[in-house]
mmCIF file with all atom_site columns, C-alpha atoms in Angstrom:
data_model
loop_
_atom_site.group_PDB
_atom_site.id
_atom_site.type_symbol
_atom_site.label_atom_id
_atom_site.label_alt_id
_atom_site.label_comp_id
_atom_site.label_asym_id
_atom_site.label_entity_id
_atom_site.label_seq_id
_atom_site.pdbx_PDB_ins_code
_atom_site.Cartn_x
_atom_site.Cartn_y
_atom_site.Cartn_z
_atom_site.occupancy
_atom_site.B_iso_or_equiv
_atom_site.pdbx_formal_charge
_atom_site.auth_seq_id
_atom_site.auth_comp_id
_atom_site.auth_asym_id
_atom_site.auth_atom_id
_atom_site.pdbx_PDB_model_num
ATOM 1   C CA . MET A 1 1   ? 0.000   0.000   0.000   1.00 0.00 ? 1   MET A CA 1
ATOM 2   C CA . ASP A 1 2   ? 2.487   2.644   1.163   1.00 0.00 ? 2   ASP A CA 1
ATOM 3   C CA . GLY A 1 3   ? 4.911   3.409   -1.629  1.00 0.00 ? 3   GLY A CA 1
ATOM 4   C CA . VAL A 1 4   ? 2.789   1.553   -4.209  1.00 0.00 ? 4   VAL A CA 1
ATOM 5   C CA . LEU A 1 5   ? -0.769  2.875   -3.938  1.00 0.00 ? 5   LEU A CA 1
ATOM 6   C CA . PHE A 1 6   ? 0.093   5.968   -1.881  1.00 0.00 ? 6   PHE A CA 1
ATOM 7   C CA . ASP A 1 7   ? 3.070   8.319   -1.952  1.00 0.00 ? 7   ASP A CA 1
ATOM 8   C CA . SER A 1 8   ? 3.201   8.135   1.823   1.00 0.00 ? 8   SER A CA 1
ATOM 9   C CA . MET A 1 9   ? 6.598   6.690   2.701   1.00 0.00 ? 9   MET A CA 1
ATOM 10  C CA . PRO A 1 10  ? 8.355   10.024  3.390   1.00 0.00 ? 10  PRO A CA 1
ATOM 11  C CA . SER A 1 11  ? 5.680   10.782  6.008   1.00 0.00 ? 11  SER A CA 1
ATOM 12  C CA . HIS A 1 12  ? 5.982   7.309   7.559   1.00 0.00 ? 12  HIS A CA 1
ATOM 13  C CA . VAL A 1 13  ? 9.764   7.597   7.796   1.00 0.00 ? 13  VAL A CA 1
ATOM 14  C CA . GLU A 1 14  ? 9.552   11.081  9.337   1.00 0.00 ? 14  GLU A CA 1
ATOM 15  C CA . ALA A 1 15  ? 6.909   9.891   11.831  1.00 0.00 ? 15  ALA A CA 1
ATOM 16  C CA . TRP A 1 16  ? 9.036   6.933   12.944  1.00 0.00 ? 16  TRP A CA 1
ATOM 17  C CA . TYR A 1 17  ? 12.122  9.139   13.190  1.00 0.00 ? 17  TYR A CA 1
ATOM 18  C CA . GLU A 1 18  ? 10.405  11.792  15.340  1.00 0.00 ? 18  GLU A CA 1
ATOM 19  C CA . THR A 1 19  ? 8.722   9.163   17.529  1.00 0.00 ? 19  THR A CA 1
ATOM 20  C CA . PHE A 1 20  ? 11.920  7.258   18.230  1.00 0.00 ? 20  PHE A CA 1
ATOM 21  C CA . LYS A 1 21  ? 13.668  10.526  19.048  1.00 0.00 ? 21  LYS A CA 1
ATOM 22  C CA . LYS A 1 22  ? 11.027  11.180  21.735  1.00 0.00 ? 22  LYS A CA 1
ATOM 23  C CA . PHE A 1 23  ? 11.817  7.780   23.276  1.00 0.00 ? 23  PHE A CA 1
ATOM 24  C CA . ASN A 1 24  ? 15.597  8.350   23.067  1.00 0.00 ? 24  ASN A CA 1
ATOM 25  C CA . ILE A 1 25  ? 15.983  5.638   20.447  1.00 0.00 ? 25  ILE A CA 1
ATOM 26  C CA . PRO A 1 26  ? 18.663  6.418   17.836  1.00 0.00 ? 26  PRO A CA 1
ATOM 27  C CA . SER A 1 27  ? 17.687  5.909   14.195  1.00 0.00 ? 27  SER A CA 1
ATOM 28  C CA . THR A 1 28  ? 18.352  7.263   10.731  1.00 0.00 ? 28  THR A CA 1
ATOM 29  C CA . LYS A 1 29  ? 15.802  7.951   8.038   1.00 0.00 ? 29  LYS A CA 1
ATOM 30  C CA . GLU A 1 30  ? 17.729  5.743   5.617   1.00 0.00 ? 30  GLU A CA 1
ATOM 31  C CA . GLU A 1 31  ? 17.536  2.660   7.865   1.00 0.00 ? 31  GLU A CA 1
ATOM 32  C CA . LEU A 1 32  ? 13.887  3.365   8.684   1.00 0.00 ? 32  LEU A CA 1
ATOM 33  C CA . PHE A 1 33  ? 13.000  3.235   5.002   1.00 0.00 ? 33  PHE A CA 1
ATOM 34  C CA . LEU A 1 34  ? 14.676  -0.164  4.724   1.00 0.00 ? 34  LEU A CA 1
ATOM 35  C CA . HIS A 1 35  ? 12.241  -1.450  7.384   1.00 0.00 ? 35  HIS A CA 1
ATOM 36  C CA . GLU A 1 36  ? 9.228   -0.450  5.301   1.00 0.00 ? 36  GLU A CA 1
ATOM 37  C CA . GLY A 1 37  ? 6.640   -3.195  5.164   1.00 0.00 ? 37  GLY A CA 1
ATOM 38  C CA . ARG A 1 38  ? 7.483   -4.665  8.563   1.00 0.00 ? 38  ARG A CA 1
ATOM 39  C CA . PRO A 1 39  ? 4.542   -4.591  11.003  1.00 0.00 ? 39  PRO A CA 1
ATOM 40  C CA . GLY A 1 40  ? 4.873   -1.667  13.385  1.00 0.00 ? 40  GLY A CA 1
ATOM 41  C CA . PHE A 1 41  ? 5.140   -3.728  16.564  1.00 0.00 ? 41  PHE A CA 1
ATOM 42  C CA . LEU A 1 42  ? 8.052   -5.699  15.087  1.00 0.00 ? 42  LEU A CA 1
ATOM 43  C CA . THR A 1 43  ? 9.810   -2.478  14.053  1.00 0.00 ? 43  THR A CA 1
ATOM 44  C CA . ILE A 1 44  ? 9.397   -1.184  17.615  1.00 0.00 ? 44  ILE A CA 1
ATOM 45  C CA . ASP A 1 45  ? 10.772  -4.421  19.076  1.00 0.00 ? 45  ASP A CA 1
ATOM 46  C CA . MET A 1 46  ? 13.743  -4.324  16.720  1.00 0.00 ? 46  MET A CA 1
ATOM 47  C CA . PHE A 1 47  ? 14.747  -0.796  17.707  1.00 0.00 ? 47  PHE A CA 1
ATOM 48  C CA . PHE A 1 48  ? 14.124  -1.468  21.413  1.00 0.00 ? 48  PHE A CA 1
ATOM 49  C CA . MET A 1 49  ? 16.384  -4.512  21.208  1.00 0.00 ? 49  MET A CA 1
ATOM 50  C CA . LYS A 1 50  ? 19.050  -2.507  19.392  1.00 0.00 ? 50  LYS A CA 1
ATOM 51  C CA . THR A 1 51  ? 18.893  0.352   21.926  1.00 0.00 ? 51  THR A CA 1
ATOM 52  C CA . PHE A 1 52  ? 17.950  -1.271  25.234  1.00 0.00 ? 52  PHE A CA 1
ATOM 53  C CA . GLY A 1 53  ? 18.776  -4.940  24.678  1.00 0.00 ? 53  GLY A CA 1
ATOM 54  C CA . ARG A 1 54  ? 15.156  -6.070  25.101  1.00 0.00 ? 54  ARG A CA 1
ATOM 55  C CA . ASN A 1 55  ? 11.801  -6.156  23.357  1.00 0.00 ? 55  ASN A CA 1
ATOM 56  C CA . ALA A 1 56  ? 9.267   -3.475  24.128  1.00 0.00 ? 56  ALA A CA 1
ATOM 57  C CA . SER A 1 57  ? 6.513   -4.290  26.591  1.00 0.00 ? 57  SER A CA 1
ATOM 58  C CA . SER A 1 58  ? 2.963   -4.381  25.256  1.00 0.00 ? 58  SER A CA 1
ATOM 59  C CA . GLU A 1 59  ? 2.332   -1.025  26.954  1.00 0.00 ? 59  GLU A CA 1
ATOM 60  C CA . GLU A 1 60  ? 5.433   0.477   25.313  1.00 0.00 ? 60  GLU A CA 1
ATOM 61  C CA . GLN A 1 61  ? 4.452   -0.924  21.923  1.00 0.00 ? 61  GLN A CA 1
ATOM 62  C CA . THR A 1 62  ? 1.010   0.639   22.253  1.00 0.00 ? 62  THR A CA 1
ATOM 63  C CA . GLU A 1 63  ? 2.354   4.034   23.337  1.00 0.00 ? 63  GLU A CA 1
ATOM 64  C CA . VAL A 1 64  ? 5.105   4.196   20.694  1.00 0.00 ? 64  VAL A CA 1
ATOM 65  C CA . TYR A 1 65  ? 2.765   3.182   17.885  1.00 0.00 ? 65  TYR A CA 1
ATOM 66  C CA . LYS A 1 66  ? 0.095   5.600   19.112  1.00 0.00 ? 66  LYS A CA 1
ATOM 67  C CA . GLN A 1 67  ? 2.546   8.496   18.986  1.00 0.00 ? 67  GLN A CA 1
ATOM 68  C CA . LYS A 1 68  ? 3.885   7.406   15.598  1.00 0.00 ? 68  LYS A CA 1
ATOM 69  C CA . THR A 1 69  ? 0.329   7.275   14.218  1.00 0.00 ? 69  THR A CA 1
ATOM 70  C CA . GLU A 1 70  ? -0.512  10.718  15.579  1.00 0.00 ? 70  GLU A CA 1
ATOM 71  C CA . ILE A 1 71  ? 2.611   12.261  14.031  1.00 0.00 ? 71  ILE A CA 1
ATOM 72  C CA . PHE A 1 72  ? 1.942   10.468  10.736  1.00 0.00 ? 72  PHE A CA 1
ATOM 73  C CA . ILE A 1 73  ? -1.619  11.812  10.609  1.00 0.00 ? 73  ILE A CA 1
ATOM 74  C CA . ASP A 1 74  ? -0.286  15.340  11.103  1.00 0.00 ? 74  ASP A CA 1
ATOM 75  C CA . LEU A 1 75  ? 2.286   14.865  8.317   1.00 0.00 ? 75  LEU A CA 1
ATOM 76  C CA . ALA A 1 76  ? 0.448   12.725  5.780   1.00 0.00 ? 76  ALA A CA 1
ATOM 77  C CA . ARG A 1 77  ? -1.328  14.163  2.773   1.00 0.00 ? 77  ARG A CA 1
ATOM 78  C CA . ASP A 1 78  ? -2.670  10.842  1.451   1.00 0.00 ? 78  ASP A CA 1
ATOM 79  C CA . LEU A 1 79  ? -1.525  11.437  -2.095  1.00 0.00 ? 79  LEU A CA 1
ATOM 80  C CA . PRO A 1 80  ? -2.279  8.542   -4.444  1.00 0.00 ? 80  PRO A CA 1
ATOM 81  C CA . MET A 1 81  ? 0.875   7.284   -6.157  1.00 0.00 ? 81  MET A CA 1
ATOM 82  C CA . PRO A 1 82  ? 1.018   8.549   -9.767  1.00 0.00 ? 82  PRO A CA 1
ATOM 83  C CA . GLY A 1 83  ? 0.329   5.613   -12.079 1.00 0.00 ? 83  GLY A CA 1
ATOM 84  C CA . ALA A 1 84  ? -1.320  3.416   -9.440  1.00 0.00 ? 84  ALA A CA 1
ATOM 85  C CA . LYS A 1 85  ? -4.868  3.951   -10.714 1.00 0.00 ? 85  LYS A CA 1
ATOM 86  C CA . GLU A 1 86  ? -3.758  3.166   -14.264 1.00 0.00 ? 86  GLU A CA 1
ATOM 87  C CA . VAL A 1 87  ? -2.131  -0.072  -13.082 1.00 0.00 ? 87  VAL A CA 1
ATOM 88  C CA . LEU A 1 88  ? -5.311  -1.111  -11.251 1.00 0.00 ? 88  LEU A CA 1
ATOM 89  C CA . ASP A 1 89  ? -7.475  -0.217  -14.258 1.00 0.00 ? 89  ASP A CA 1
ATOM 90  C CA . ILE A 1 90  ? -5.378  -2.529  -16.458 1.00 0.00 ? 90  ILE A CA 1
ATOM 91  C CA . VAL A 1 91  ? -5.567  -5.334  -13.881 1.00 0.00 ? 91  VAL A CA 1
ATOM 92  C CA . LYS A 1 92  ? -9.352  -4.963  -13.773 1.00 0.00 ? 92  LYS A CA 1
ATOM 93  C CA . LYS A 1 93  ? -9.630  -4.843  -17.579 1.00 0.00 ? 93  LYS A CA 1
ATOM 94  C CA . MET A 1 94  ? -7.692  -8.098  -17.849 1.00 0.00 ? 94  MET A CA 1
ATOM 95  C CA . ALA A 1 95  ? -10.025 -9.701  -15.264 1.00 0.00 ? 95  ALA A CA 1
ATOM 96  C CA . TYR A 1 96  ? -7.391  -10.307 -12.607 1.00 0.00 ? 96  TYR A CA 1
ATOM 97  C CA . LYS A 1 97  ? -8.119  -9.952  -8.900  1.00 0.00 ? 97  LYS A CA 1
ATOM 98  C CA . SER A 1 98  ? -6.456  -7.230  -6.768  1.00 0.00 ? 98  SER A CA 1
ATOM 99  C CA . LEU A 1 99  ? -5.502  -7.727  -3.116  1.00 0.00 ? 99  LEU A CA 1
ATOM 100 C CA . ILE A 1 100 ? -3.509  -5.620  -0.656  1.00 0.00 ? 100 ILE A CA 1
ATOM 101 C CA . VAL A 1 101 ? -0.782  -7.136  1.518   1.00 0.00 ? 101 VAL A CA 1
ATOM 102 C CA . THR A 1 102 ? 0.521   -4.443  3.848   1.00 0.00 ? 102 THR A CA 1
ATOM 103 C CA . GLY A 1 103 ? 2.454   -4.178  7.087   1.00 0.00 ? 103 GLY A CA 1
ATOM 104 C CA . SER A 1 104 ? 0.329   -1.172  7.995   1.00 0.00 ? 104 SER A CA 1
ATOM 105 C CA . GLY A 1 105 ? -1.974  -1.118  10.990  1.00 0.00 ? 105 GLY A CA 1
ATOM 106 C CA . GLN A 1 106 ? -3.488  2.300   10.313  1.00 0.00 ? 106 GLN A CA 1
ATOM 107 C CA . TYR A 1 107 ? -6.915  3.011   11.737  1.00 0.00 ? 107 TYR A CA 1
ATOM 108 C CA . HIS A 1 108 ? -9.686  3.178   9.130   1.00 0.00 ? 108 HIS A CA 1
ATOM 109 C CA . LEU A 1 109 ? -7.356  1.573   6.603   1.00 0.00 ? 109 LEU A CA 1
ATOM 110 C CA . PHE A 1 110 ? -10.082 0.183   4.365   1.00 0.00 ? 110 PHE A CA 1
ATOM 111 C CA . GLU A 1 111 ? -11.995 3.462   4.377   1.00 0.00 ? 111 GLU A CA 1
ATOM 112 C CA . LYS A 1 112 ? -8.857  5.237   3.134   1.00 0.00 ? 112 LYS A CA 1
ATOM 113 C CA . ILE A 1 113 ? -8.388  2.693   0.363   1.00 0.00 ? 113 ILE A CA 1
ATOM 114 C CA . GLU A 1 114 ? -12.044 2.820   -0.640  1.00 0.00 ? 114 GLU A CA 1
ATOM 115 C CA . ASN A 1 115 ? -11.972 6.617   -0.739  1.00 0.00 ? 115 ASN A CA 1
ATOM 116 C CA . TYR A 1 116 ? -9.189  6.733   -3.332  1.00 0.00 ? 116 TYR A CA 1
ATOM 117 C CA . TYR A 1 117 ? -9.702  3.412   -5.141  1.00 0.00 ? 117 TYR A CA 1
ATOM 118 C CA . PRO A 1 118 ? -13.467 2.787   -4.838  1.00 0.00 ? 118 PRO A CA 1
ATOM 119 C CA . GLY A 1 119 ? -14.724 -0.710  -5.572  1.00 0.00 ? 119 GLY A CA 1
ATOM 120 C CA . THR A 1 120 ? -11.229 -2.068  -6.273  1.00 0.00 ? 120 THR A CA 1
ATOM 121 C CA . PHE A 1 121 ? -10.468 -4.025  -3.093  1.00 0.00 ? 121 PHE A CA 1
ATOM 122 C CA . LYS A 1 122 ? -12.561 -6.134  -0.733  1.00 0.00 ? 122 LYS A CA 1
ATOM 123 C CA . LYS A 1 123 ? -12.119 -5.753  3.006   1.00 0.00 ? 123 LYS A CA 1
ATOM 124 C CA . ASP A 1 124 ? -11.894 -9.520  3.560   1.00 0.00 ? 124 ASP A CA 1
ATOM 125 C CA . GLU A 1 125 ? -9.200  -9.782  0.877   1.00 0.00 ? 125 GLU A CA 1
ATOM 126 C CA . MET A 1 126 ? -6.660  -7.567  2.608   1.00 0.00 ? 126 MET A CA 1
ATOM 127 C CA . VAL A 1 127 ? -3.726  -8.679  4.751   1.00 0.00 ? 127 VAL A CA 1
ATOM 128 C CA . THR A 1 128 ? -2.652  -6.079  7.325   1.00 0.00 ? 128 THR A CA 1
ATOM 129 C CA . ALA A 1 129 ? -0.491  -5.886  10.445  1.00 0.00 ? 129 ALA A CA 1
ATOM 130 C CA . TYR A 1 130 ? -3.464  -7.153  12.441  1.00 0.00 ? 130 TYR A CA 1
ATOM 131 C CA . ASP A 1 131 ? -3.567  -10.439 10.507  1.00 0.00 ? 131 ASP A CA 1
ATOM 132 C CA . VAL A 1 132 ? 0.035   -11.622 10.762  1.00 0.00 ? 132 VAL A CA 1
ATOM 133 C CA . LYS A 1 133 ? 2.246   -12.896 13.549  1.00 0.00 ? 133 LYS A CA 1
ATOM 134 C CA . ILE A 1 134 ? 5.633   -12.640 11.841  1.00 0.00 ? 134 ILE A CA 1
ATOM 135 C CA . GLY A 1 135 ? 5.319   -10.180 8.963   1.00 0.00 ? 135 GLY A CA 1
ATOM 136 C CA . LYS A 1 136 ? 7.618   -9.214  6.105   1.00 0.00 ? 136 LYS A CA 1
ATOM 137 C CA . PRO A 1 137 ? 10.312  -10.302 5.173   1.00 0.00 ? 137 PRO A CA 1
ATOM 138 C CA . HIS A 1 138 ? 8.876   -13.677 6.252   1.00 0.00 ? 138 HIS A CA 1
ATOM 139 C CA . PRO A 1 139 ? 6.595   -15.176 3.551   1.00 0.00 ? 139 PRO A CA 1
ATOM 140 C CA . GLU A 1 140 ? 3.633   -15.324 5.969   1.00 0.00 ? 140 GLU A CA 1
ATOM 141 C CA . PRO A 1 141 ? 1.842   -12.165 4.685   1.00 0.00 ? 141 PRO A CA 1
ATOM 142 C CA . TYR A 1 142 ? 1.952   -13.203 1.030   1.00 0.00 ? 142 TYR A CA 1
ATOM 143 C CA . LEU A 1 143 ? 1.096   -16.819 1.783   1.00 0.00 ? 143 LEU A CA 1
ATOM 144 C CA . MET A 1 144 ? -1.949  -15.466 3.602   1.00 0.00 ? 144 MET A CA 1
ATOM 145 C CA . GLY A 1 145 ? -2.695  -13.277 0.574   1.00 0.00 ? 145 GLY A CA 1
ATOM 146 C CA . LEU A 1 146 ? -2.595  -16.301 -1.718  1.00 0.00 ? 146 LEU A CA 1
ATOM 147 C CA . GLU A 1 147 ? -4.966  -18.142 0.594   1.00 0.00 ? 147 GLU A CA 1
ATOM 148 C CA . LYS A 1 148 ? -7.423  -15.237 0.653   1.00 0.00 ? 148 LYS A CA 1
ATOM 149 C CA . ALA A 1 149 ? -7.229  -14.937 -3.135  1.00 0.00 ? 149 ALA A CA 1
ATOM 150 C CA . GLY A 1 150 ? -7.742  -18.669 -3.587  1.00 0.00 ? 150 GLY A CA 1
ATOM 151 C CA . VAL A 1 151 ? -4.754  -19.014 -5.929  1.00 0.00 ? 151 VAL A CA 1
ATOM 152 C CA . LYS A 1 152 ? -1.387  -20.749 -6.034  1.00 0.00 ? 152 LYS A CA 1
ATOM 153 C CA . SER A 1 153 ? 1.935   -18.918 -5.983  1.00 0.00 ? 153 SER A CA 1
ATOM 154 C CA . ASN A 1 154 ? 2.420   -19.437 -9.731  1.00 0.00 ? 154 ASN A CA 1
ATOM 155 C CA . GLU A 1 155 ? -0.942  -17.773 -10.385 1.00 0.00 ? 155 GLU A CA 1
ATOM 156 C CA . ALA A 1 156 ? -0.028  -14.427 -8.842  1.00 0.00 ? 156 ALA A CA 1
ATOM 157 C CA . ILE A 1 157 ? 2.157   -11.364 -9.259  1.00 0.00 ? 157 ILE A CA 1
ATOM 158 C CA . VAL A 1 158 ? 3.342   -9.109  -6.437  1.00 0.00 ? 158 VAL A CA 1
ATOM 159 C CA . ILE A 1 159 ? 4.071   -5.417  -6.926  1.00 0.00 ? 159 ILE A CA 1
ATOM 160 C CA . GLU A 1 160 ? 6.422   -4.182  -4.208  1.00 0.00 ? 160 GLU A CA 1
ATOM 161 C CA . ASN A 1 161 ? 8.544   -1.110  -3.527  1.00 0.00 ? 161 ASN A CA 1
ATOM 162 C CA . ALA A 1 162 ? 10.517  -2.166  -0.452  1.00 0.00 ? 162 ALA A CA 1
ATOM 163 C CA . PRO A 1 163 ? 13.310  -4.721  0.053   1.00 0.00 ? 163 PRO A CA 1
ATOM 164 C CA . LEU A 1 164 ? 11.517  -6.492  2.933   1.00 0.00 ? 164 LEU A CA 1
ATOM 165 C CA . GLY A 1 165 ? 8.362   -6.815  0.865   1.00 0.00 ? 165 GLY A CA 1
ATOM 166 C CA . VAL A 1 166 ? 10.314  -8.178  -2.090  1.00 0.00 ? 166 VAL A CA 1
ATOM 167 C CA . GLU A 1 167 ? 12.003  -10.744 0.156   1.00 0.00 ? 167 GLU A CA 1
ATOM 168 C CA . SER A 1 168 ? 8.614   -11.770 1.575   1.00 0.00 ? 168 SER A CA 1
ATOM 169 C CA . ALA A 1 169 ? 7.010   -12.240 -1.834  1.00 0.00 ? 169 ALA A CA 1
ATOM 170 C CA . VAL A 1 170 ? 9.996   -14.107 -3.267  1.00 0.00 ? 170 VAL A CA 1
ATOM 171 C CA . ALA A 1 171 ? 10.054  -16.401 -0.214  1.00 0.00 ? 171 ALA A CA 1
ATOM 172 C CA . ALA A 1 172 ? 6.379   -17.153 -0.900  1.00 0.00 ? 172 ALA A CA 1
ATOM 173 C CA . GLY A 1 173 ? 7.347   -18.262 -4.417  1.00 0.00 ? 173 GLY A CA 1
ATOM 174 C CA . ILE A 1 174 ? 5.555   -15.421 -6.235  1.00 0.00 ? 174 ILE A CA 1
ATOM 175 C CA . TYR A 1 175 ? 6.804   -13.558 -9.319  1.00 0.00 ? 175 TYR A CA 1
ATOM 176 C CA . THR A 1 176 ? 7.780   -10.179 -7.875  1.00 0.00 ? 176 THR A CA 1
ATOM 177 C CA . VAL A 1 177 ? 7.784   -6.840  -9.682  1.00 0.00 ? 177 VAL A CA 1
ATOM 178 C CA . ALA A 1 178 ? 9.735   -4.111  -7.889  1.00 0.00 ? 178 ALA A CA 1
ATOM 179 C CA . VAL A 1 179 ? 8.804   -0.469  -8.394  1.00 0.00 ? 179 VAL A CA 1
ATOM 180 C CA . ASN A 1 180 ? 11.487  1.866   -7.084  1.00 0.00 ? 180 ASN A CA 1
ATOM 181 C CA . THR A 1 181 ? 9.378   4.709   -5.709  1.00 0.00 ? 181 THR A CA 1
ATOM 182 C CA . GLY A 1 182 ? 11.754  5.365   -2.792  1.00 0.00 ? 182 GLY A CA 1
ATOM 183 C CA . PRO A 1 183 ? 15.264  6.738   -2.243  1.00 0.00 ? 183 PRO A CA 1
ATOM 184 C CA . ILE A 1 184 ? 17.185  3.452   -2.458  1.00 0.00 ? 184 ILE A CA 1
ATOM 185 C CA . GLU A 1 185 ? 19.376  2.197   -5.276  1.00 0.00 ? 185 GLU A CA 1
ATOM 186 C CA . PRO A 1 186 ? 17.576  -0.164  -7.706  1.00 0.00 ? 186 PRO A CA 1
ATOM 187 C CA . GLN A 1 187 ? 20.188  -2.843  -7.056  1.00 0.00 ? 187 GLN A CA 1
ATOM 188 C CA . VAL A 1 188 ? 18.943  -3.178  -3.463  1.00 0.00 ? 188 VAL A CA 1
ATOM 189 C CA . LEU A 1 189 ? 15.584  -4.386  -4.765  1.00 0.00 ? 189 LEU A CA 1
ATOM 190 C CA . LEU A 1 190 ? 17.206  -6.724  -7.267  1.00 0.00 ? 190 LEU A CA 1
ATOM 191 C CA . ASP A 1 191 ? 19.467  -8.107  -4.535  1.00 0.00 ? 191 ASP A CA 1
ATOM 192 C CA . ALA A 1 192 ? 16.328  -8.769  -2.471  1.00 0.00 ? 192 ALA A CA 1
ATOM 193 C CA . GLY A 1 193 ? 15.193  -11.092 -5.268  1.00 0.00 ? 193 GLY A CA 1
ATOM 194 C CA . ALA A 1 194 ? 12.911  -8.998  -7.503  1.00 0.00 ? 194 ALA A CA 1
ATOM 195 C CA . ASN A 1 195 ? 12.279  -10.615 -10.895 1.00 0.00 ? 195 ASN A CA 1
ATOM 196 C CA . CYS A 1 196 ? 12.136  -7.242  -12.633 1.00 0.00 ? 196 CYS A CA 1
ATOM 197 C CA . ILE A 1 197 ? 12.170  -3.569  -11.711 1.00 0.00 ? 197 ILE A CA 1
ATOM 198 C CA . TYR A 1 198 ? 10.466  -0.377  -12.898 1.00 0.00 ? 198 TYR A CA 1
ATOM 199 C CA . ARG A 1 199 ? 11.359  3.239   -12.143 1.00 0.00 ? 199 ARG A CA 1
ATOM 200 C CA . SER A 1 200 ? 7.814   4.214   -11.161 1.00 0.00 ? 200 SER A CA 1
ATOM 201 C CA . MET A 1 201 ? 4.213   3.070   -11.157 1.00 0.00 ? 201 MET A CA 1
ATOM 202 C CA . ILE A 1 202 ? 3.744   5.181   -14.291 1.00 0.00 ? 202 ILE A CA 1
ATOM 203 C CA . HIS A 1 203 ? 6.406   3.146   -16.101 1.00 0.00 ? 203 HIS A CA 1
ATOM 204 C CA . LEU A 1 204 ? 4.816   -0.077  -14.841 1.00 0.00 ? 204 LEU A CA 1
ATOM 205 C CA . ALA A 1 205 ? 1.406   1.025   -16.143 1.00 0.00 ? 205 ALA A CA 1
ATOM 206 C CA . GLU A 1 206 ? 2.921   1.717   -19.563 1.00 0.00 ? 206 GLU A CA 1
ATOM 207 C CA . ASP A 1 207 ? 4.369   -1.802  -19.787 1.00 0.00 ? 207 ASP A CA 1
ATOM 208 C CA . LEU A 1 208 ? 1.946   -3.861  -17.694 1.00 0.00 ? 208 LEU A CA 1
ATOM 209 C CA . GLU A 1 209 ? -0.071  -5.398  -20.527 1.00 0.00 ? 209 GLU A CA 1
ATOM 210 C CA . ASN A 1 210 ? 3.164   -6.427  -22.244 1.00 0.00 ? 210 ASN A CA 1
ATOM 211 C CA . LEU A 1 211 ? 4.400   -7.886  -18.948 1.00 0.00 ? 211 LEU A CA 1
ATOM 212 C CA . PHE A 1 212 ? 1.252   -9.994  -18.612 1.00 0.00 ? 212 PHE A CA 1
ATOM 213 C CA . VAL A 1 213 ? 1.723   -11.249 -22.184 1.00 0.00 ? 213 VAL A CA 1
ATOM 214 C CA . ARG A 1 214 ? 5.348   -12.151 -21.505 1.00 0.00 ? 214 ARG A CA 1
ATOM 215 C CA . LEU A 1 215 ? 4.448   -14.006 -18.307 1.00 0.00 ? 215 LEU A CA 1
ATOM 216 C CA . ASN A 1 216 ? 1.578   -15.861 -19.942 1.00 0.00 ? 216 ASN A CA 1
ATOM 217 C CA . THR A 1 217 ? 4.061   -17.402 -22.377 1.00 0.00 ? 217 THR A CA 1
ATOM 218 C CA . LYS A 1 218 ? 5.845   -19.034 -19.454 1.00 0.00 ? 218 LYS A CA 1
ATOM 219 C CA . ASP A 1 219 ? 4.642   -22.352 -18.054 1.00 0.00 ? 219 ASP A CA 1
ATOM 220 C CA . GLY A 1 220 ? 2.435   -21.917 -15.014 1.00 0.00 ? 220 GLY A CA 1
ATOM 221 C CA . ILE A 1 221 ? 2.667   -18.139 -14.731 1.00 0.00 ? 221 ILE A CA 1
ATOM 222 C CA . LEU A 1 222 ? -0.781  -16.506 -14.527 1.00 0.00 ? 222 LEU A CA 1
ATOM 223 C CA . LYS A 1 223 ? -2.469  -19.385 -16.352 1.00 0.00 ? 223 LYS A CA 1
#
């Protein structure tokens, strides 16, 4: 969702950075971006372990995530990612199903999605931070997505913008398209296992029908 459907990652990174600073937890914006896609409570645990040598308590997790959410709401402008609607229109035209697999636990998540992409996604066909126990880069989120979609791994494509998400999708055995909408070098996404990479969602939209044709010529892909 973030970084694919919405141009929201700069706000998420800034919110995490400012929140951790309040709790005297050192971080950099560059490393925070690399944790994109990980469920919030796991990100909090990781930085608590790094700083204090322990996981956060449930009360600390709740308070840190609450403050992060409040800062994010103040910062976020909820701008749809350029090219995302065009990608979804092509997917719909070709009669494929669209699901969201996100590490986000934002309140009113589905309402936000429905507001900008009405009628595109079903609430019971989303995987969020509330559904998973392990989260990206573990394959659990995408395996759950496959189950909700009722398809096998060779009948799906993942569109991801973050290294952890790419690793998760690849570990689930799914053909993974990386879209480099963030500040990292493209090679980072390829090193994470992406099958191909695009510079933006706009570039993906321009080539998506050709990509589907190319994949449909391969045994088992999208058939």
